[in-house]
Amino acid sequence: MGPAAGSGTARYLVYFQYLGTEFNGVAAVRGSQRAVGVQNYLEAALSPQEAAKRLNSVVPVKFTISSRTDAGVHALCNSAHLDVQRRSGQPPFSPEVLAEALNAHLRHPAIRVLQAFRVPSDFHARHAATSRTYLYRLVTGCHRPDHLSVFERNRCWALQADCLDVVAMQEAAQHLLGTHDFSAFQSAGSPATSTVRTLRRASVAPDPSSLFILPQENRLQFWNLEFESQSFLYKQVRRMTAVLVAVGLGTLMPAQVKVILESRDPLGRHQARVAPAHGLFLKSVLYGSLGENPASVQRESEETPGWPKNPPGDRQPKSKRPGVRCLLPLEP
């Protein structure tokens, strides 16, 4: 539960994006002089020293991140909630002021706050998320590292193969859809108590040529893999991607993906594959009902200043996808 009503504390939902190349993941790293997480910079932007210039929060601000990402993984749109407590008698800051203050004091150019919204005091960015979508970017025809544009390096997995059997990859992806025990696609170190997940979408599709590829470099072809679920196991997306790429390269048959899945064995002979972190992007985090009583939540959210009635980037009718959606185009 969040702070009690009348405490002078306002809770916000914040969307942010980052290039993960220089970070040890999104989570804050404590007590290390070298490793640093995106959360370290977000919280530093509202540290007592910095926030005093703009927000005057009575207590230090802590970000509760919705979706953990590993070192080197990027986010087109991640989210977090945070509380800002003002002095007695002072009204809460508007979401616009909060977002502006965060961006003004961020000390790393690879992080940007996209938007902020007021939310109920018991809202939880991680637990309330109803869907997460990850995008994995591939490029074929890259026979040497210097064949890839400098602007695309660390933003996709460059394959030396000239082509992929995309039809076979799409067939293999069908075996992953639905509710399964995904133990075979989980890496060691996962804190999950259950390995059962429901994969709602797994797609493989060509991507229009990158804006950073010159016309004479038309041998390069980009591909997008997308996976949607309410939650994922540790490195599940990267391991599923690696297996689908193996199918596309002809080293695995589509039916073998089903065998791997049903084996529930993360140490099987085909499970050593893990796609590189730098091709992975957290694309969107969706929120549906924010409590047990949707009607009361609807009323509370409509009365809460700044709550998004029609979030930017929401391309589906609100009746079909209630709540908040953050889905933004890929940026370099």
XYZ file of C-alpha atoms in Angstrom:
332
model
C 0.000 0.000 0.000
C 1.084 3.557 -0.622
C 1.131 6.496 1.773
C -2.043 7.332 3.595
C -4.382 9.920 2.214
C -3.610 13.395 3.460
C 0.032 12.654 4.039
C 1.052 15.219 1.431
C 2.568 12.483 -0.700
C 1.649 12.090 -4.364
C 2.338 8.951 -6.374
C 3.303 9.166 -10.034
C 3.665 6.720 -12.890
C 6.670 7.673 -15.011
C 7.569 6.364 -18.452
C 11.209 6.525 -19.521
C 13.514 5.170 -22.203
C 17.214 4.431 -22.418
C 19.998 2.941 -24.456
C 21.348 0.207 -22.216
C 24.872 -0.063 -23.653
C 26.606 1.735 -20.773
C 24.433 0.418 -17.943
C 24.535 -2.644 -15.762
C 20.806 -3.066 -16.336
C 17.938 -0.853 -15.241
C 18.034 -1.664 -11.523
C 20.128 0.492 -9.226
C 23.573 -0.828 -8.327
C 24.519 -0.087 -4.739
C 28.045 0.245 -3.392
C 29.911 -0.109 -6.703
C 32.223 2.501 -8.163
C 32.078 1.068 -11.687
C 28.769 -0.677 -12.311
C 25.732 1.597 -12.517
C 22.068 1.092 -13.369
C 19.549 3.387 -15.038
C 17.727 3.671 -11.700
C 20.844 5.203 -10.132
C 20.619 8.152 -12.520
C 16.833 8.508 -12.180
C 17.041 8.673 -8.411
C 20.059 10.964 -8.504
C 18.001 13.389 -10.595
C 15.638 13.691 -7.630
C 18.207 13.306 -4.865
C 17.876 15.743 -1.951
C 20.569 17.952 -3.460
C 19.046 18.056 -6.932
C 15.373 17.943 -5.974
C 15.833 20.910 -3.672
C 16.266 23.014 -6.766
C 12.870 22.084 -8.091
C 10.685 19.681 -6.122
C 11.622 19.986 -2.440
C 10.557 16.426 -1.649
C 10.654 15.928 2.122
C 11.959 12.363 1.782
C 14.335 10.842 -0.803
C 12.584 9.631 -3.922
C 12.781 5.938 -4.791
C 11.773 4.493 -8.150
C 9.950 1.161 -8.221
C 10.695 -0.194 -11.694
C 8.021 -2.153 -13.551
C 10.312 -4.308 -15.696
C 13.867 -5.403 -15.018
C 16.289 -5.370 -17.952
C 19.820 -6.801 -18.076
C 23.105 -5.084 -18.820
C 23.160 -3.903 -22.419
C 19.392 -4.238 -22.964
C 17.542 -1.124 -24.149
C 14.054 0.224 -23.475
C 11.870 2.149 -25.869
C 9.507 2.484 -22.940
C 9.901 1.258 -19.375
C 7.910 2.521 -16.407
C 8.147 3.061 -12.681
C 6.196 4.582 -9.837
C 7.532 7.012 -7.276
C 6.271 9.113 -4.391
C 7.003 12.788 -3.899
C 6.189 14.244 -0.491
C 5.904 18.010 -0.254
C 5.861 20.105 2.887
C 2.577 20.472 4.714
C 0.113 22.705 2.918
C 1.868 22.556 -0.454
C -0.117 21.003 -3.339
C 1.284 18.072 -5.356
C 3.341 18.911 -8.391
C 1.782 18.448 -11.777
C 3.026 15.457 -13.794
C 4.444 17.884 -16.341
C 6.614 19.608 -13.723
C 7.832 16.244 -12.431
C 8.829 15.036 -15.910
C 10.518 18.357 -16.680
C 12.486 18.261 -13.427
C 13.645 14.705 -14.038
C 14.890 15.494 -17.523
C 16.503 18.723 -16.361
C 18.601 16.964 -13.719
C 19.360 13.645 -15.445
C 23.129 13.247 -15.701
C 23.234 10.743 -18.558
C 22.331 11.552 -22.190
C 21.169 7.972 -22.886
C 18.144 8.285 -20.560
C 15.005 10.311 -21.230
C 11.775 10.652 -19.292
C 8.857 10.459 -21.699
C 5.848 11.317 -19.570
C 4.452 11.225 -16.047
C 0.948 10.698 -14.671
C -0.681 10.953 -11.240
C -1.909 7.562 -10.032
C -3.713 6.266 -6.927
C -1.606 5.877 -3.800
C -1.789 2.053 -3.915
C -0.772 1.758 -7.577
C 2.260 -0.487 -8.154
C 4.122 -0.192 -11.448
C 5.304 -3.817 -11.482
C 2.306 -5.644 -10.025
C -0.317 -3.657 -11.961
C 1.236 -4.289 -15.378
C -0.999 -6.534 -17.476
C 1.278 -6.913 -20.487
C 4.877 -6.422 -21.530
C 6.188 -6.533 -25.085
C 9.819 -7.076 -26.022
C 11.316 -6.413 -29.443
C 14.419 -8.185 -30.679
C 16.189 -6.774 -33.754
C 18.231 -8.921 -36.147
C 20.170 -8.067 -39.280
C 21.337 -10.553 -41.913
C 24.066 -10.192 -44.527
C 26.576 -8.687 -42.116
C 29.657 -10.767 -42.945
C 32.062 -8.568 -40.992
C 31.547 -6.211 -38.045
C 32.524 -3.213 -40.165
C 29.670 -3.979 -42.586
C 27.204 -2.615 -40.044
C 26.614 1.106 -39.706
C 28.203 2.613 -36.622
C 24.748 3.945 -35.703
C 23.301 0.409 -35.571
C 26.062 -1.223 -33.540
C 24.886 -2.315 -30.096
C 21.289 -1.998 -31.306
C 20.820 -5.301 -33.171
C 22.248 -8.819 -33.506
C 24.317 -8.936 -36.695
C 24.194 -12.361 -38.383
C 26.673 -13.411 -41.038
C 24.025 -15.439 -42.872
C 22.546 -13.849 -45.977
C 19.016 -14.960 -45.192
C 16.754 -16.623 -42.638
C 14.028 -19.200 -43.166
C 11.371 -16.920 -41.743
C 8.517 -19.309 -42.549
C 10.200 -21.986 -40.430
C 10.779 -19.444 -37.642
C 7.112 -18.466 -37.680
C 6.111 -22.127 -37.529
C 8.465 -22.696 -34.608
C 7.130 -19.646 -32.779
C 3.639 -21.173 -32.776
C 4.860 -23.894 -30.421
C 5.711 -21.215 -27.850
C 2.308 -19.541 -27.815
C -0.076 -20.164 -24.944
C 0.419 -21.193 -21.337
C 3.426 -23.437 -20.709
C 6.135 -24.237 -18.219
C 9.013 -22.260 -19.743
C 11.710 -23.803 -17.532
C 13.711 -24.740 -20.626
C 14.015 -21.059 -21.555
C 14.972 -19.773 -18.106
C 18.533 -18.898 -17.161
C 20.008 -19.571 -13.745
C 19.530 -16.807 -11.220
C 15.823 -16.222 -11.735
C 13.927 -15.227 -8.574
C 10.621 -16.508 -10.040
C 8.695 -18.931 -7.841
C 6.769 -20.323 -10.834
C 8.066 -21.000 -14.338
C 4.597 -21.076 -15.920
C 3.964 -18.158 -18.251
C 1.419 -17.315 -20.954
C 2.967 -16.096 -24.200
C 0.277 -14.125 -26.031
C 2.236 -13.193 -29.118
C 5.429 -14.323 -30.848
C 5.989 -12.800 -34.258
C 8.784 -12.720 -36.838
C 8.605 -10.069 -39.537
C 10.893 -8.077 -41.835
C 11.683 -4.561 -40.735
C 11.927 -1.722 -43.259
C 15.545 -0.872 -43.860
C 17.196 1.118 -41.118
C 17.427 4.865 -41.603
C 21.147 4.547 -40.924
C 21.914 2.135 -43.763
C 23.107 3.669 -47.023
C 21.489 2.644 -50.346
C 24.624 0.779 -51.446
C 24.349 -1.388 -48.333
C 21.128 -3.048 -49.481
C 22.581 -6.506 -48.802
C 21.588 -5.960 -45.184
C 18.083 -7.031 -44.146
C 16.580 -6.210 -40.760
C 14.117 -8.429 -38.910
C 11.918 -7.879 -35.860
C 10.928 -10.538 -33.355
C 8.250 -9.510 -30.857
C 7.061 -11.319 -27.747
C 4.153 -10.328 -25.504
C 3.290 -11.717 -22.075
C 2.245 -10.394 -18.709
C 5.703 -11.321 -17.435
C 8.800 -13.234 -18.523
C 11.388 -15.423 -16.847
C 15.021 -14.378 -16.541
C 16.513 -14.197 -20.068
C 13.471 -16.006 -21.483
C 13.147 -13.655 -24.469
C 16.822 -13.888 -25.379
C 16.765 -17.681 -25.157
C 13.585 -17.965 -27.239
C 15.140 -15.620 -29.784
C 18.314 -17.700 -29.983
C 16.338 -20.891 -30.612
C 14.188 -19.246 -33.301
C 17.322 -17.906 -34.992
C 18.755 -21.433 -34.960
C 15.594 -22.563 -36.750
C 15.978 -19.734 -39.252
C 19.577 -20.801 -39.927
C 18.555 -24.423 -40.392
C 20.395 -25.870 -37.387
C 17.102 -26.713 -35.658
C 13.782 -27.892 -37.066
C 10.550 -26.130 -36.006
C 9.269 -29.279 -34.288
C 12.380 -29.371 -32.110
C 11.278 -26.145 -30.424
C 8.276 -28.013 -29.037
C 10.570 -30.786 -27.815
C 12.819 -28.228 -26.088
C 9.818 -26.533 -24.478
C 8.360 -29.803 -23.204
C 11.720 -30.976 -21.862
C 11.583 -28.273 -19.139
C 15.345 -28.648 -19.046
C 17.284 -25.353 -19.039
C 20.549 -27.281 -19.402
C 19.576 -29.326 -22.465
C 21.985 -29.548 -25.359
C 20.042 -26.998 -27.422
C 19.572 -24.529 -24.580
C 23.111 -23.144 -24.481
C 22.056 -20.464 -26.957
C 21.361 -16.976 -25.584
C 20.909 -14.048 -27.970
C 23.148 -11.025 -27.249
C 21.682 -8.412 -24.931
C 22.282 -5.506 -27.294
C 19.565 -6.567 -29.768
C 16.809 -6.540 -27.154
C 14.403 -3.672 -26.430
C 11.597 -3.448 -23.912
C 8.996 -1.978 -26.239
C 5.913 -1.368 -24.115
C 4.305 -1.878 -20.716
C 0.502 -1.952 -20.538
C -1.786 -1.373 -17.574
C -5.395 -2.473 -17.271
C -7.590 -2.138 -14.186
C -5.676 -0.650 -11.272
C -7.568 -2.366 -8.488
C -10.110 -5.031 -7.568
C -13.086 -2.810 -8.339
C -12.752 -1.466 -11.905
C -15.665 0.929 -11.443
C -14.115 2.631 -8.417
C -10.732 2.668 -10.117
C -12.267 4.323 -13.161
C -13.769 7.060 -11.025
C -10.569 7.573 -9.022
C -8.385 7.698 -12.116
C -10.658 10.164 -13.879
C -10.571 12.441 -10.854
C -6.810 12.196 -10.455
C -5.027 15.140 -12.109
C -2.992 14.112 -15.121
C -4.386 10.579 -15.429
C -4.196 9.677 -19.149
C -7.668 9.250 -20.625
C -6.253 8.726 -24.117
C -2.537 7.912 -23.808
C -0.273 8.925 -26.680
C 0.647 6.025 -28.919
C -2.438 3.969 -28.033
C -3.453 2.628 -31.409
C -6.226 0.368 -30.131
C -9.718 1.462 -29.056
C -9.850 2.206 -25.365
C -12.639 -0.321 -24.867
C -10.380 -3.113 -26.080
C -7.235 -2.057 -24.214
C -8.189 -0.165 -21.041
C -5.730 1.753 -18.939
C -2.363 3.120 -19.872
C -0.308 2.118 -22.854
C 3.111 3.369 -23.796
C 4.059 2.311 -27.298
C 6.501 4.553 -29.093
C 8.326 4.285 -32.427
C 11.859 2.984 -32.469
C 14.418 5.720 -32.060
C 18.135 5.551 -32.736
